[in-house]
């Protein structure tokens, strides 16, 4: 979003005051110079008011639509960032659980099932294995 959204009301009101003031003063001066018949002048002033209402409504609509579009984009971006943060927190929770389990385990044989269970849960996978490489025999063995 461009600029501080808290400035939107101030910008809209300032724009409205400047536009409305200029339109009213300039159109009144122009009509009083051009039109001499008072009945015709009243009709033109009523038409002028309706033109003013329609134009300012259109301008307000365009300004609000632009801001709403920018707000919508920002909301989607924030949702994406929030989801990314949730995934990161979830991953950190798994790392924390594994770390706590490792600290409580005395031997590798106790640690590996904990590691496998937490890894399968984090990956949302139903099955898996851990294989260890035996440097003496040059073979893999299931843990």
PDB file of C-alpha atoms in Angstrom:
ATOM      1  CA  UNK A   1       0.000   0.000   0.000  1.00  0.00           C
ATOM      2  CA  UNK A   2       1.278   3.452  -0.773  1.00  0.00           C
ATOM      3  CA  UNK A   3       1.671   5.777   2.162  1.00  0.00           C
ATOM      4  CA  UNK A   4       0.204   5.520   5.606  1.00  0.00           C
ATOM      5  CA  UNK A   5      -3.423   4.288   5.428  1.00  0.00           C
ATOM      6  CA  UNK A   6      -4.244   6.465   8.429  1.00  0.00           C
ATOM      7  CA  UNK A   7      -3.750   9.492   6.140  1.00  0.00           C
ATOM      8  CA  UNK A   8      -6.533   8.365   3.784  1.00  0.00           C
ATOM      9  CA  UNK A   9      -9.376  10.231   5.549  1.00  0.00           C
ATOM     10  CA  UNK A  10      -7.316  13.426   5.698  1.00  0.00           C
ATOM     11  CA  UNK A  11      -6.393  13.167   2.010  1.00  0.00           C
ATOM     12  CA  UNK A  12      -9.977  12.463   0.985  1.00  0.00           C
ATOM     13  CA  UNK A  13     -11.394  15.364   3.007  1.00  0.00           C
ATOM     14  CA  UNK A  14      -8.717  17.766   1.794  1.00  0.00           C
ATOM     15  CA  UNK A  15      -9.306  16.731  -1.817  1.00  0.00           C
ATOM     16  CA  UNK A  16     -13.046  17.114  -1.368  1.00  0.00           C
ATOM     17  CA  UNK A  17     -12.775  20.571   0.244  1.00  0.00           C
ATOM     18  CA  UNK A  18     -10.420  21.864  -2.452  1.00  0.00           C
ATOM     19  CA  UNK A  19     -12.427  20.436  -5.338  1.00  0.00           C
ATOM     20  CA  UNK A  20     -15.826  21.396  -3.876  1.00  0.00           C
ATOM     21  CA  UNK A  21     -14.751  24.905  -2.962  1.00  0.00           C
ATOM     22  CA  UNK A  22     -13.225  25.589  -6.367  1.00  0.00           C
ATOM     23  CA  UNK A  23     -16.198  24.096  -8.207  1.00  0.00           C
ATOM     24  CA  UNK A  24     -18.803  26.057  -6.225  1.00  0.00           C
ATOM     25  CA  UNK A  25     -17.026  29.410  -6.423  1.00  0.00           C
ATOM     26  CA  UNK A  26     -15.936  29.158 -10.057  1.00  0.00           C
ATOM     27  CA  UNK A  27     -19.228  27.779 -11.340  1.00  0.00           C
ATOM     28  CA  UNK A  28     -21.245  30.438  -9.464  1.00  0.00           C
ATOM     29  CA  UNK A  29     -19.050  33.196 -10.869  1.00  0.00           C
ATOM     30  CA  UNK A  30     -19.277  31.759 -14.383  1.00  0.00           C
ATOM     31  CA  UNK A  31     -23.055  31.343 -14.240  1.00  0.00           C
ATOM     32  CA  UNK A  32     -23.614  34.859 -12.846  1.00  0.00           C
ATOM     33  CA  UNK A  33     -21.507  36.330 -15.658  1.00  0.00           C
ATOM     34  CA  UNK A  34     -23.075  34.278 -18.462  1.00  0.00           C
ATOM     35  CA  UNK A  35     -26.732  34.028 -17.396  1.00  0.00           C
ATOM     36  CA  UNK A  36     -28.890  37.092 -16.708  1.00  0.00           C
ATOM     37  CA  UNK A  37     -32.330  35.444 -16.475  1.00  0.00           C
ATOM     38  CA  UNK A  38     -32.887  34.531 -12.786  1.00  0.00           C
ATOM     39  CA  UNK A  39     -35.296  31.615 -13.516  1.00  0.00           C
ATOM     40  CA  UNK A  40     -32.825  30.080 -15.945  1.00  0.00           C
ATOM     41  CA  UNK A  41     -29.992  30.732 -13.491  1.00  0.00           C
ATOM     42  CA  UNK A  42     -31.850  28.759 -10.766  1.00  0.00           C
ATOM     43  CA  UNK A  43     -32.321  25.803 -13.115  1.00  0.00           C
ATOM     44  CA  UNK A  44     -28.669  25.839 -14.082  1.00  0.00           C
ATOM     45  CA  UNK A  45     -27.609  26.029 -10.436  1.00  0.00           C
ATOM     46  CA  UNK A  46     -29.766  22.974  -9.641  1.00  0.00           C
ATOM     47  CA  UNK A  47     -28.179  21.125 -12.564  1.00  0.00           C
ATOM     48  CA  UNK A  48     -24.771  22.298 -11.354  1.00  0.00           C
ATOM     49  CA  UNK A  49     -25.468  20.804  -7.903  1.00  0.00           C
ATOM     50  CA  UNK A  50     -26.391  17.441  -9.442  1.00  0.00           C
ATOM     51  CA  UNK A  51     -23.283  17.445 -11.597  1.00  0.00           C
ATOM     52  CA  UNK A  52     -21.303  18.176  -8.451  1.00  0.00           C
ATOM     53  CA  UNK A  53     -22.938  15.293  -6.558  1.00  0.00           C
ATOM     54  CA  UNK A  54     -22.298  12.816  -9.387  1.00  0.00           C
ATOM     55  CA  UNK A  55     -18.685  13.899  -9.955  1.00  0.00           C
ATOM     56  CA  UNK A  56     -17.766  13.885  -6.256  1.00  0.00           C
ATOM     57  CA  UNK A  57     -19.460  10.501  -5.774  1.00  0.00           C
ATOM     58  CA  UNK A  58     -17.429   9.105  -8.681  1.00  0.00           C
ATOM     59  CA  UNK A  59     -14.180  10.553  -7.310  1.00  0.00           C
ATOM     60  CA  UNK A  60     -14.910   9.209  -3.814  1.00  0.00           C
ATOM     61  CA  UNK A  61     -15.740   5.804  -5.288  1.00  0.00           C
ATOM     62  CA  UNK A  62     -12.486   5.692  -7.264  1.00  0.00           C
ATOM     63  CA  UNK A  63     -10.405   6.719  -4.244  1.00  0.00           C
ATOM     64  CA  UNK A  64     -12.088   4.162  -1.989  1.00  0.00           C
ATOM     65  CA  UNK A  65     -11.871   1.414  -4.618  1.00  0.00           C
ATOM     66  CA  UNK A  66      -8.138   2.025  -5.045  1.00  0.00           C
ATOM     67  CA  UNK A  67      -7.587   1.917  -1.289  1.00  0.00           C
ATOM     68  CA  UNK A  68      -9.716  -1.214  -0.872  1.00  0.00           C
ATOM     69  CA  UNK A  69      -7.759  -2.935  -3.628  1.00  0.00           C
ATOM     70  CA  UNK A  70      -4.468  -2.020  -1.968  1.00  0.00           C
ATOM     71  CA  UNK A  71      -5.778  -3.173   1.417  1.00  0.00           C
ATOM     72  CA  UNK A  72      -6.919  -6.460  -0.116  1.00  0.00           C
ATOM     73  CA  UNK A  73      -3.462  -7.076  -1.600  1.00  0.00           C
ATOM     74  CA  UNK A  74      -1.841  -6.257   1.740  1.00  0.00           C
ATOM     75  CA  UNK A  75      -4.163  -8.652   3.572  1.00  0.00           C
ATOM     76  CA  UNK A  76      -3.262 -11.476   1.186  1.00  0.00           C
ATOM     77  CA  UNK A  77       0.446 -10.728   1.590  1.00  0.00           C
ATOM     78  CA  UNK A  78       0.084 -10.778   5.376  1.00  0.00           C
ATOM     79  CA  UNK A  79      -1.814 -14.081   5.235  1.00  0.00           C
ATOM     80  CA  UNK A  80       1.007 -15.573   3.174  1.00  0.00           C
ATOM     81  CA  UNK A  81       3.636 -14.331   5.616  1.00  0.00           C
ATOM     82  CA  UNK A  82       1.568 -15.611   8.546  1.00  0.00           C
ATOM     83  CA  UNK A  83       1.298 -19.067   6.979  1.00  0.00           C
ATOM     84  CA  UNK A  84       5.044 -19.102   6.335  1.00  0.00           C
ATOM     85  CA  UNK A  85       5.687 -18.180   9.964  1.00  0.00           C
ATOM     86  CA  UNK A  86       3.329 -20.932  11.139  1.00  0.00           C
ATOM     87  CA  UNK A  87       5.291 -23.492   9.105  1.00  0.00           C
ATOM     88  CA  UNK A  88       8.575 -22.214  10.510  1.00  0.00           C
ATOM     89  CA  UNK A  89       7.230 -22.383  14.078  1.00  0.00           C
ATOM     90  CA  UNK A  90       5.979 -25.907  13.417  1.00  0.00           C
ATOM     91  CA  UNK A  91       9.411 -26.922  12.128  1.00  0.00           C
ATOM     92  CA  UNK A  92      11.076 -25.362  15.160  1.00  0.00           C
ATOM     93  CA  UNK A  93       8.657 -27.243  17.431  1.00  0.00           C
ATOM     94  CA  UNK A  94       9.738 -30.512  15.812  1.00  0.00           C
ATOM     95  CA  UNK A  95      13.413 -29.622  16.224  1.00  0.00           C
ATOM     96  CA  UNK A  96      12.751 -28.744  19.869  1.00  0.00           C
ATOM     97  CA  UNK A  97      10.917 -32.039  20.483  1.00  0.00           C
ATOM     98  CA  UNK A  98      13.716 -34.035  18.863  1.00  0.00           C
ATOM     99  CA  UNK A  99      16.331 -32.132  20.837  1.00  0.00           C
ATOM    100  CA  UNK A 100      14.472 -32.732  24.113  1.00  0.00           C
ATOM    101  CA  UNK A 101      14.073 -36.420  23.278  1.00  0.00           C
ATOM    102  CA  UNK A 102      17.774 -36.723  22.447  1.00  0.00           C
ATOM    103  CA  UNK A 103      18.717 -35.149  25.748  1.00  0.00           C
ATOM    104  CA  UNK A 104      16.604 -37.716  27.596  1.00  0.00           C
ATOM    105  CA  UNK A 105      17.956 -40.709  25.626  1.00  0.00           C
ATOM    106  CA  UNK A 106      21.120 -42.417  26.777  1.00  0.00           C
ATOM    107  CA  UNK A 107      21.992 -44.425  23.659  1.00  0.00           C
ATOM    108  CA  UNK A 108      21.751 -44.153  19.889  1.00  0.00           C
ATOM    109  CA  UNK A 109      19.268 -47.045  19.858  1.00  0.00           C
ATOM    110  CA  UNK A 110      16.891 -44.902  21.965  1.00  0.00           C
ATOM    111  CA  UNK A 111      17.433 -41.757  19.875  1.00  0.00           C
ATOM    112  CA  UNK A 112      16.848 -43.138  16.385  1.00  0.00           C
ATOM    113  CA  UNK A 113      13.184 -44.236  16.864  1.00  0.00           C
ATOM    114  CA  UNK A 114      12.448 -40.800  18.373  1.00  0.00           C
ATOM    115  CA  UNK A 115      14.126 -39.123  15.399  1.00  0.00           C
ATOM    116  CA  UNK A 116      12.203 -41.305  12.945  1.00  0.00           C
ATOM    117  CA  UNK A 117       8.813 -40.744  14.622  1.00  0.00           C
ATOM    118  CA  UNK A 118       9.252 -36.974  14.762  1.00  0.00           C
ATOM    119  CA  UNK A 119      10.543 -36.816  11.186  1.00  0.00           C
ATOM    120  CA  UNK A 120       7.608 -38.857   9.876  1.00  0.00           C
ATOM    121  CA  UNK A 121       5.178 -36.629  11.768  1.00  0.00           C
ATOM    122  CA  UNK A 122       6.814 -33.432  10.496  1.00  0.00           C
ATOM    123  CA  UNK A 123       6.737 -34.712   6.907  1.00  0.00           C
ATOM    124  CA  UNK A 124       3.211 -36.101   7.335  1.00  0.00           C
ATOM    125  CA  UNK A 125       4.466 -39.447   6.032  1.00  0.00           C
ATOM    126  CA  UNK A 126       3.106 -42.804   7.241  1.00  0.00           C
ATOM    127  CA  UNK A 127       6.320 -44.852   7.080  1.00  0.00           C
ATOM    128  CA  UNK A 128      10.076 -44.580   6.828  1.00  0.00           C
ATOM    129  CA  UNK A 129      13.341 -46.122   7.905  1.00  0.00           C
ATOM    130  CA  UNK A 130      16.719 -45.041   9.143  1.00  0.00           C
ATOM    131  CA  UNK A 131      19.750 -46.853   7.819  1.00  0.00           C
ATOM    132  CA  UNK A 132      23.215 -46.602   9.300  1.00  0.00           C
ATOM    133  CA  UNK A 133      26.387 -47.125   7.308  1.00  0.00           C
ATOM    134  CA  UNK A 134      28.794 -49.565   8.881  1.00  0.00           C
ATOM    135  CA  UNK A 135      32.308 -48.429   7.979  1.00  0.00           C
ATOM    136  CA  UNK A 136      33.814 -51.796   8.875  1.00  0.00           C
ATOM    137  CA  UNK A 137      31.604 -53.942   6.629  1.00  0.00           C
ATOM    138  CA  UNK A 138      30.802 -51.205   4.096  1.00  0.00           C
ATOM    139  CA  UNK A 139      27.080 -52.027   4.344  1.00  0.00           C
ATOM    140  CA  UNK A 140      23.935 -50.287   5.394  1.00  0.00           C
ATOM    141  CA  UNK A 141      21.985 -51.671   8.309  1.00  0.00           C
ATOM    142  CA  UNK A 142      18.519 -50.751   9.479  1.00  0.00           C
ATOM    143  CA  UNK A 143      18.444 -48.988  12.809  1.00  0.00           C
TER     144      UNK A 143
END
